[in-house]
Tab-separated table of C-alpha atoms in Angstrom:
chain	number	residue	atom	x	y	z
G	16	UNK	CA	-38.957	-42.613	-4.296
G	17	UNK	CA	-36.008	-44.580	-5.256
G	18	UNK	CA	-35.835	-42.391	-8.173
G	19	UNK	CA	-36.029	-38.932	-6.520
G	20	UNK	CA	-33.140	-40.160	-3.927
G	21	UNK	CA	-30.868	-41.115	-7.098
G	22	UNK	CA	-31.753	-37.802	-8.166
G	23	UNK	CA	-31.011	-35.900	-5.228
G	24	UNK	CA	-27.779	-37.851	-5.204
G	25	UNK	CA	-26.730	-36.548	-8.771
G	26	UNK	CA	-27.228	-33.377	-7.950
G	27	UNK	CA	-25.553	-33.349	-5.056
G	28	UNK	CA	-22.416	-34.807	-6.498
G	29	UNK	CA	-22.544	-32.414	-9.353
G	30	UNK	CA	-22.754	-29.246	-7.022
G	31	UNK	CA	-19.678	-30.502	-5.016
G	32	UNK	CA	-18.135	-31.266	-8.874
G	33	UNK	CA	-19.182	-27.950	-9.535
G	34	UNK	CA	-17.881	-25.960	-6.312
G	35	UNK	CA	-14.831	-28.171	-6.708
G	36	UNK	CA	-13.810	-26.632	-9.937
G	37	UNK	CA	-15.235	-23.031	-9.180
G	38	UNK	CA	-12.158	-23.331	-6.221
G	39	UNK	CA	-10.134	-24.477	-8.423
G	40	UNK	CA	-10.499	-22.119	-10.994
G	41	UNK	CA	-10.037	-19.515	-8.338
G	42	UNK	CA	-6.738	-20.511	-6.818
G	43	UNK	CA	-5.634	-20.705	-10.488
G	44	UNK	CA	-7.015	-17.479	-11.170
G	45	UNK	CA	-4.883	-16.012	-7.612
G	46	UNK	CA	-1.902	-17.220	-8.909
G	47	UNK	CA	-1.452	-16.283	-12.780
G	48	UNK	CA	-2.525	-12.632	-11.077
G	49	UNK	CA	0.109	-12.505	-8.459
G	50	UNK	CA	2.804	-13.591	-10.991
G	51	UNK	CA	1.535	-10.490	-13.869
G	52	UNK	CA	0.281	-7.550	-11.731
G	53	UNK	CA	2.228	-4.826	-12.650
G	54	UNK	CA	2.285	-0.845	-11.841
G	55	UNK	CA	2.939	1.749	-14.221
G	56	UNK	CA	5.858	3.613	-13.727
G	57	UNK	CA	7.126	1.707	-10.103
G	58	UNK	CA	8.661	-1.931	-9.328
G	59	UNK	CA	7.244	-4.072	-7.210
G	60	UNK	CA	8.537	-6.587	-4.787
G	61	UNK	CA	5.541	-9.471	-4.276
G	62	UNK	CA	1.899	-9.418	-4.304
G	63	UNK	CA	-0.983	-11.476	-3.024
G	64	UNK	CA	-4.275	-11.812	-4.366
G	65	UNK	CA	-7.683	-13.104	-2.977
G	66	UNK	CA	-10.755	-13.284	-5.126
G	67	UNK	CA	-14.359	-12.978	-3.659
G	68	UNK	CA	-17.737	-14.124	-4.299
G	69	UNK	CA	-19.284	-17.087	-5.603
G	70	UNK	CA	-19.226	-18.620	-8.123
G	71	UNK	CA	-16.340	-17.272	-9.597
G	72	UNK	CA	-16.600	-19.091	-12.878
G	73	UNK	CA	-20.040	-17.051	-13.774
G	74	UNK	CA	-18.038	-13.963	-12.305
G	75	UNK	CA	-15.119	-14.367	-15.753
G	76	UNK	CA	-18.111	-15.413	-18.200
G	77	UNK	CA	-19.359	-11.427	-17.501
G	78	UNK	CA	-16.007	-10.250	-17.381
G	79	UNK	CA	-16.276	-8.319	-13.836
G	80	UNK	CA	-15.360	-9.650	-10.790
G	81	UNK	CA	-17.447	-8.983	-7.350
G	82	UNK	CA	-14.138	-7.951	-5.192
G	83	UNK	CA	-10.284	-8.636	-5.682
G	84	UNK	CA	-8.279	-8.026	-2.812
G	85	UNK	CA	-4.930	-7.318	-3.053
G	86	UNK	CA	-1.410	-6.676	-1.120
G	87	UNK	CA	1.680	-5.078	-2.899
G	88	UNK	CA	4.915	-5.399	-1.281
G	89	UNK	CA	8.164	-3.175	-1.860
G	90	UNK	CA	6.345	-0.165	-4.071
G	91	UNK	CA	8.970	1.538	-5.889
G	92	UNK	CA	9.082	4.521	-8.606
G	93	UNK	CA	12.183	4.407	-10.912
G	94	UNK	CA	12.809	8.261	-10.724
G	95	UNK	CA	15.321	10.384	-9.821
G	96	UNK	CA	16.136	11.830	-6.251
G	97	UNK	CA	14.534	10.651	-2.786
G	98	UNK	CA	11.132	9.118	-2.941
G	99	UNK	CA	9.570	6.944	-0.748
G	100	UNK	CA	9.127	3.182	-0.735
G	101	UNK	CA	5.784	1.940	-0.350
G	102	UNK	CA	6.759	-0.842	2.069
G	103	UNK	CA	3.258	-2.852	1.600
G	104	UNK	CA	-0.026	-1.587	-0.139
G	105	UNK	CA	-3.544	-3.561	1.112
G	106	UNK	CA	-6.437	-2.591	-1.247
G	107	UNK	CA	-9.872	-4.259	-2.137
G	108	UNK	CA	-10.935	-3.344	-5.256
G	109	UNK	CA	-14.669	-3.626	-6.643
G	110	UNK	CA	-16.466	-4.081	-9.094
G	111	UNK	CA	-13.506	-5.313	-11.170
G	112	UNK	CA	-14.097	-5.194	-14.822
G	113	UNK	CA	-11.516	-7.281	-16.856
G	114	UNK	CA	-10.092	-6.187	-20.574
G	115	UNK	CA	-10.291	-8.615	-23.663
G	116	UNK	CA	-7.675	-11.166	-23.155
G	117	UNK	CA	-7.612	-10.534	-19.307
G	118	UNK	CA	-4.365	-8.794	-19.441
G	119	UNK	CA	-5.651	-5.502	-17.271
G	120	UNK	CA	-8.438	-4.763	-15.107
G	121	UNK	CA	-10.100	-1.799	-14.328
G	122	UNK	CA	-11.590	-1.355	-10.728
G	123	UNK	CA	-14.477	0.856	-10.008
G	124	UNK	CA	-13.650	1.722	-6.909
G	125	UNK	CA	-10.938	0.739	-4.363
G	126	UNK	CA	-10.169	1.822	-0.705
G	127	UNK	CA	-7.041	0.345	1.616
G	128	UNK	CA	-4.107	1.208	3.265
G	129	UNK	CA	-0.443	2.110	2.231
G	130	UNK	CA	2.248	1.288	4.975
G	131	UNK	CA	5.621	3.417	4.978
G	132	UNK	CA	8.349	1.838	7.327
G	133	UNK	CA	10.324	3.736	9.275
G	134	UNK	CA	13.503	1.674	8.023
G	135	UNK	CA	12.199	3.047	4.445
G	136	UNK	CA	11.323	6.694	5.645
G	137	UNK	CA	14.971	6.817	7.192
G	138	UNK	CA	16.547	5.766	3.807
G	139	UNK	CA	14.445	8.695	2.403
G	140	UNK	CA	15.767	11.295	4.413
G	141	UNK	CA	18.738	13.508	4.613
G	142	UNK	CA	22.274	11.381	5.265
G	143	UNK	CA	22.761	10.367	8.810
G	144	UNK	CA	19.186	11.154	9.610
G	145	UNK	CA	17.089	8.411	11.440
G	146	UNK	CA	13.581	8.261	12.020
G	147	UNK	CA	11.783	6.441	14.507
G	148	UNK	CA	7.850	6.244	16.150
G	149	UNK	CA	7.708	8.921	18.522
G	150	UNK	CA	4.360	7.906	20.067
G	151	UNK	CA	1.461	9.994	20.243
G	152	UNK	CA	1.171	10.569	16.790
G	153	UNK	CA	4.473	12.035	16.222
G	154	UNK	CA	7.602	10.844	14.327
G	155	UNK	CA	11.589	10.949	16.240
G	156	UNK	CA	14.056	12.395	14.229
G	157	UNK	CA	17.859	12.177	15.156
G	158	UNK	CA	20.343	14.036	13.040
G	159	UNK	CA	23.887	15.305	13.413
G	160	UNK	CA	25.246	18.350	12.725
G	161	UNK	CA	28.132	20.342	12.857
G	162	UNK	CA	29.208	23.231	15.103
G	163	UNK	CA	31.774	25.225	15.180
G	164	UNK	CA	33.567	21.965	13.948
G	165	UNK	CA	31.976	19.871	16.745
G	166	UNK	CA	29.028	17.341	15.878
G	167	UNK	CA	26.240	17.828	18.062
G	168	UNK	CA	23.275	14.954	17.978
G	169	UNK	CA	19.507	16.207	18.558
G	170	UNK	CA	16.440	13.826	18.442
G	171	UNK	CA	13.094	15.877	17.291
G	172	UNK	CA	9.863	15.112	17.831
G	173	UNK	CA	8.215	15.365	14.824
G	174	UNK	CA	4.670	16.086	13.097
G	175	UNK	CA	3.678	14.350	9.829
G	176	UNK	CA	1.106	15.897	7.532
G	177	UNK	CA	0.328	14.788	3.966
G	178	UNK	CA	1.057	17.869	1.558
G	179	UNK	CA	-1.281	17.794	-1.766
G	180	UNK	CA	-2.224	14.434	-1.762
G	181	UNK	CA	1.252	13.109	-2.914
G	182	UNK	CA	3.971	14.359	-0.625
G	183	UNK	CA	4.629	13.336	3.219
G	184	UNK	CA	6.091	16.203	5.058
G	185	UNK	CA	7.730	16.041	8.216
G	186	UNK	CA	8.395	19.183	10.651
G	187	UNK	CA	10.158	19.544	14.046
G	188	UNK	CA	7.548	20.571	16.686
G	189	UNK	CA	10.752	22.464	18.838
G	190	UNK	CA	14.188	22.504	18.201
G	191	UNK	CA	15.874	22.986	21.599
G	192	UNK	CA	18.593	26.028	20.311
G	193	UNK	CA	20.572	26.032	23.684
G	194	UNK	CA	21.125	29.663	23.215
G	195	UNK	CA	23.696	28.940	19.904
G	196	UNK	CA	23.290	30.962	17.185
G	197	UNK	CA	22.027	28.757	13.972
G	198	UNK	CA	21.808	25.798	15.724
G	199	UNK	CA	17.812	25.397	15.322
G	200	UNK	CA	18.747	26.436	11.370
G	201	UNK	CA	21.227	23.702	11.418
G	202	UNK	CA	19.181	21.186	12.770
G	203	UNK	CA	16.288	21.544	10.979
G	204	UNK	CA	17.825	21.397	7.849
G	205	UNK	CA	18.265	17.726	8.392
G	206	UNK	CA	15.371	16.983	10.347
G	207	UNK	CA	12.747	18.553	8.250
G	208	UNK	CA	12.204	17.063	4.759
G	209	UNK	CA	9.541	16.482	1.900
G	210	UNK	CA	9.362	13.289	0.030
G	211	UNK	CA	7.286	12.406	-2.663
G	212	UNK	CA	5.095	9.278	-2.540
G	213	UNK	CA	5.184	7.840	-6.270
G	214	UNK	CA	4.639	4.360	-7.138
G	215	UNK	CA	0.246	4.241	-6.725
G	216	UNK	CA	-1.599	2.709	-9.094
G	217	UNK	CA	-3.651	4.623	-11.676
G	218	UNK	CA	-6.817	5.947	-9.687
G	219	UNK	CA	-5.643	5.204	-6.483
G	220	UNK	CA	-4.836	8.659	-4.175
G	221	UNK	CA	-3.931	8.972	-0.868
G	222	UNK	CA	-5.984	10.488	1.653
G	223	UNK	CA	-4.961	10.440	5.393
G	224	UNK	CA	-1.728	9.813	7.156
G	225	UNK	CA	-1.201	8.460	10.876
G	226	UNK	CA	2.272	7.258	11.905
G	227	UNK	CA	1.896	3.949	14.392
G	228	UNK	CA	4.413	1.884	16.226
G	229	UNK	CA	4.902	0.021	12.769
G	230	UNK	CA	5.433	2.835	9.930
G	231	UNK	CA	3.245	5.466	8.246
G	232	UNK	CA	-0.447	3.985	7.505
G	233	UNK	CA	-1.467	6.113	4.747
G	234	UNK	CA	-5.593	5.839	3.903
G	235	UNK	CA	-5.736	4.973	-0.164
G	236	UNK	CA	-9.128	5.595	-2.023
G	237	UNK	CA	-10.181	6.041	-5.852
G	238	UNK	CA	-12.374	4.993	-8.472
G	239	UNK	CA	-11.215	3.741	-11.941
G	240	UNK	CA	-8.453	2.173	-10.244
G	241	UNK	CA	-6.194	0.764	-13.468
G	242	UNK	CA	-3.993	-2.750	-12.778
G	243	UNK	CA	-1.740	-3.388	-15.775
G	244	UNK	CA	-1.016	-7.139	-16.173
């Protein structure tokens, strides 16, 4: 008996060695990732990562991980004209194989949420032109334009709808005309805009788009979702 109880005692005390270093090797793990994730094409501000499953350690021996969840801040592409900033990007990605020399990782499927500020959408949109949550679904957008050498302020309420799986679109339900000539013309011009959404990873796409009281939540999915380290 005395035996079996030292026994039990060493393998107790080797588990909690065991799970001890497993954490450790995680947290580790976290924070080389955070420092070296990188997105082709687009600068990024900061990122967080959180590793699932257990034991992690058998998890690198097979070079796949179980489930990495991540969240990129400050999304942005390096190309010409008005884009949008991806304000913060939450994914979980599965199924995570990593490359020889773990410096990229290929995901076989992903699914999580892009978030586009308001602050950001304004910067995107014509000068002078700010957008706010309209409620209900719908966007404000205030603009000024000029009439007859008079600037006249309107405030839209706005629909947003995601245009070939890359571009955010946003359209004036009414423009209130007032019975002058080219004013609805005028306003829309700077109301109503395109932007293109550039800055995803490799694999990722977007899929739905609902504007809240805290930006544009954008649904992300894909498969073969490519991190670059």
């Amino acid at each position: 008996m005395r035996a079996l109880r030292i026994l039990l005692v060493i393998v107790v005390v080797l588990g909690g060695i065991f799970v001890a270093v497993d954490r450790a090797a995680v947290y580790f793990a976290e924070s080389e990732a955070e420092g070296r994730i990188q997105v082709t094409g687009a600068t990024i501000g900061s990122t967080d990562v959180s590793i699932k499953g257990f034991p992690f350690l058998t998890q690198v021996a097979g070079d796949q991980l179980d489930e990495v969840d991540v969240e990129i801040t400050g999304i942005e592409t390096a190309a010409n004209g008005r884009r949008l900033r991806i304000s913060r990007m939450d994914a979980a990605l599965h199924e995570v194989k990593l490359s020889e020399g773990y410096s990229s990782a290929t995901a076989a499927r992903a699914t999580g949420t892009a978030v586009i500020s308001y602050e950001d959408l304004t910067k995107a949109a014509s000068d002078g032109v700010v957008v706010e949550y309209g409620g209900k679904n719908k966007v404000k957008v205030t603009g000024t334009v000029d009439v007859l050498g008079n600037p006249v302020s309107r405030s839209v309420l706005s629909t947003v709808t995601l245009v070939d799986g890359h571009i955010v679109r946003v359209r004036a339900d009414q423009v209130p005309g007032e019975g002058v000539p080219g004013l609805e013309g005028l306003v829309r011009k700077k109301t109503d805009f395109d932007r293109e959404v550039g800055g995803l990873p490799n694999g990722l796409k977007l899929q739905k788009i609902q504007p809240t009281a805290d930006g544009l939540e954008i649904s992300v999915t894909g498969t073969d979702v490519q991190l670059a380290g």
